[in-house]
Structure formats: C-alpha cells, structure tokens
Coordinates of C-alpha atoms in Angstrom, one line a residue:
X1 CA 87.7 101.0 116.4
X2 CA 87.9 99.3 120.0
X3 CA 90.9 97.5 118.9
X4 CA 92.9 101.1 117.5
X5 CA 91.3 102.6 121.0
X6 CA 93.0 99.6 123.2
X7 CA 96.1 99.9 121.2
X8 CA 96.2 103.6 121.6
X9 CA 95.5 102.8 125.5
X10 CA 98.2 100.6 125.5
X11 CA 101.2 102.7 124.2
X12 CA 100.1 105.6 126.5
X13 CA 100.2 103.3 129.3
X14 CA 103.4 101.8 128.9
X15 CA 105.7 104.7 127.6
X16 CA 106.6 106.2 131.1
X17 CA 107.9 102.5 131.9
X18 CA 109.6 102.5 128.1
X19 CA 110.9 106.1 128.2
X20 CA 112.4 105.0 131.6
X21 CA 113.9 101.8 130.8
X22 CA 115.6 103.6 127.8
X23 CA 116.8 106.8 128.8
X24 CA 118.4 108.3 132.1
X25 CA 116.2 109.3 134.7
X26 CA 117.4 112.9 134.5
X27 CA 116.0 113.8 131.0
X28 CA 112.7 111.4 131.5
X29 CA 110.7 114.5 131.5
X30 CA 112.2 116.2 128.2
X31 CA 112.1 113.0 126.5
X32 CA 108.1 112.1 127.5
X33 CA 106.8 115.4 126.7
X34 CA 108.7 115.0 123.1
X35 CA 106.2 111.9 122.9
X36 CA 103.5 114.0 123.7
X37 CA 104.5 116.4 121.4
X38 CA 104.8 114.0 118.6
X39 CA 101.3 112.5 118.9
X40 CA 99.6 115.9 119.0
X41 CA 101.5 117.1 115.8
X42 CA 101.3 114.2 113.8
X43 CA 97.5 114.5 114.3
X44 CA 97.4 117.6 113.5
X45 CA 99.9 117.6 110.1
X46 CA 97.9 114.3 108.9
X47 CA 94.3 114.5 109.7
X48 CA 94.2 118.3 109.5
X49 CA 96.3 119.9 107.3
X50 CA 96.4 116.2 104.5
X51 CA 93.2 115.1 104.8
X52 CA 92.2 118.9 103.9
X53 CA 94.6 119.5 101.5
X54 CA 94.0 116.2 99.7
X55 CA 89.9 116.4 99.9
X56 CA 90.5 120.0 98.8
X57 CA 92.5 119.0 95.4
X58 CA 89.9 116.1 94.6
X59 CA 86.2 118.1 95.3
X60 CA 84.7 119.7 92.5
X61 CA 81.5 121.7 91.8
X62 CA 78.6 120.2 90.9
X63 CA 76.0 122.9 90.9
X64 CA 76.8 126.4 90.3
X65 CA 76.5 128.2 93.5
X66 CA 77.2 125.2 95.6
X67 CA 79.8 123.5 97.9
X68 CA 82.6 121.8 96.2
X69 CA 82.1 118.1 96.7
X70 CA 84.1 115.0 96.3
X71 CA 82.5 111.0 96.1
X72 CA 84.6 107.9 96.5
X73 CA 87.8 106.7 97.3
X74 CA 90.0 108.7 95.2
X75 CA 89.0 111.3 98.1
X76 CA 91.4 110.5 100.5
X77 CA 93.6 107.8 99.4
X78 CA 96.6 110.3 99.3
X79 CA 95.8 110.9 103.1
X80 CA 95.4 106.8 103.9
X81 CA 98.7 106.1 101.8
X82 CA 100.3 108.9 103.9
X83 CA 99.2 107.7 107.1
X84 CA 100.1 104.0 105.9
X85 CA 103.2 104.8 105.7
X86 CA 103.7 106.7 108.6
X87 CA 102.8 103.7 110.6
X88 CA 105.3 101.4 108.6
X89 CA 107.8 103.8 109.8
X90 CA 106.4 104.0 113.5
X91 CA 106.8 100.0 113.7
X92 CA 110.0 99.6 111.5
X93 CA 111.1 102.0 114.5
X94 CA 109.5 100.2 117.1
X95 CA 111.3 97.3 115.9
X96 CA 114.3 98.5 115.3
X97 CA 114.7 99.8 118.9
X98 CA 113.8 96.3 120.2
X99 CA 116.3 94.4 118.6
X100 CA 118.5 97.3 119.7
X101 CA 117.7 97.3 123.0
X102 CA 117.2 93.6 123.5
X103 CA 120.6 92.9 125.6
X104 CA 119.7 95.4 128.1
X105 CA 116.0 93.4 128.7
X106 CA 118.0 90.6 128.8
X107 CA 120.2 91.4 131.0
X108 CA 117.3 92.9 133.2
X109 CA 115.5 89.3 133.2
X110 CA 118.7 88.0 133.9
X111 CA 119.5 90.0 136.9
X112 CA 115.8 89.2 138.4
X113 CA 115.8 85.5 137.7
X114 CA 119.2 85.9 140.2
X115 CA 117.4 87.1 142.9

C-alpha cells in the first residue's frame, strides 16, 4: 500500500512538469484537467460500477431472507483482470510516449549541458 500511495504521489507530482514538457503552454490547462478527469472516472467505472457488477453476478443466497453473499476469489477476479489490464495499457502508453518523445529530452539535456 505505501509503495501504490508513493507511486500515486509521484505521477501527481510530476504531470504539471510532463503535461508541460509535452504540450504548448496555451492548452496546459485543458490538457491537465483531462488528466484529472481521467483518474476520477476510471475510479469510478472500475471500482464502482465492475467491482459491483462483478460481485453482483457472483453472490448468492445462502439463507432465505438473507443478504446475497459471495466467498473467495472467483469474487472479483473479473474486476482484478480488468484493472490488470488497464494498467498494461497505462504503461504500454507511458512507454510508448517515451520512446516517442525521447529526441525532444534529448535535445533538452543537450541544450543544458551547452550552457
């Protein structure tokens, strides 16, 4: 948990300087309230709306008159596959937009190393 938490930390920290670095100064605000935007509704879709849905689908009643109920892993493996591969995606992006972007840091280490 301390290690999602200082990873979580991390990315918040250093998007303005990313979102800035990447796009032009003019649309910085559009383009770090999409961020925002993004975190809030992927948490909602996955650990709201999936993990519901999927517990939903694997409870049953037990006891006549009594909550539906649901024990072991089969609860929410639907929701963890999900969210796996959400976060394959997020760092095949992340990756992706590296190796993109890797002439322009270059060229910024470059230009500092001059001075």
């Amino acid at each position: 948990a301390a290690a999602g938490g200082a990873a979580y930390g991390a990315v918040w920290s250093l998007l303005p300087s990313i979102v800035g670095d990447i796009f032009p100064a003019r649309h910085f605000a559009t383009v770090y309230s999409l961020f925002s935007l993004a975190a809030s509704s992927s948490s909602l879709l996955l650990s709201t709306l999936l993990a519901t849905k999927v517990y939903a689908a694997h409870a049953h009643v037990t006891t006549p008159g009594a909550a539906a109920e649901c024990h072991g892993s089969l609860c929410y493996r639907a929701t963890h596959l999900a969210i796996l591969g959400a976060c394959a995606a997020g760092t095949a992006g992340a990756l992706a937009l590296g190796v993109r972007n890797r002439a322009i840091y270059r060229g910024k280490l470059l230009d500092r190393a001059a001075v």
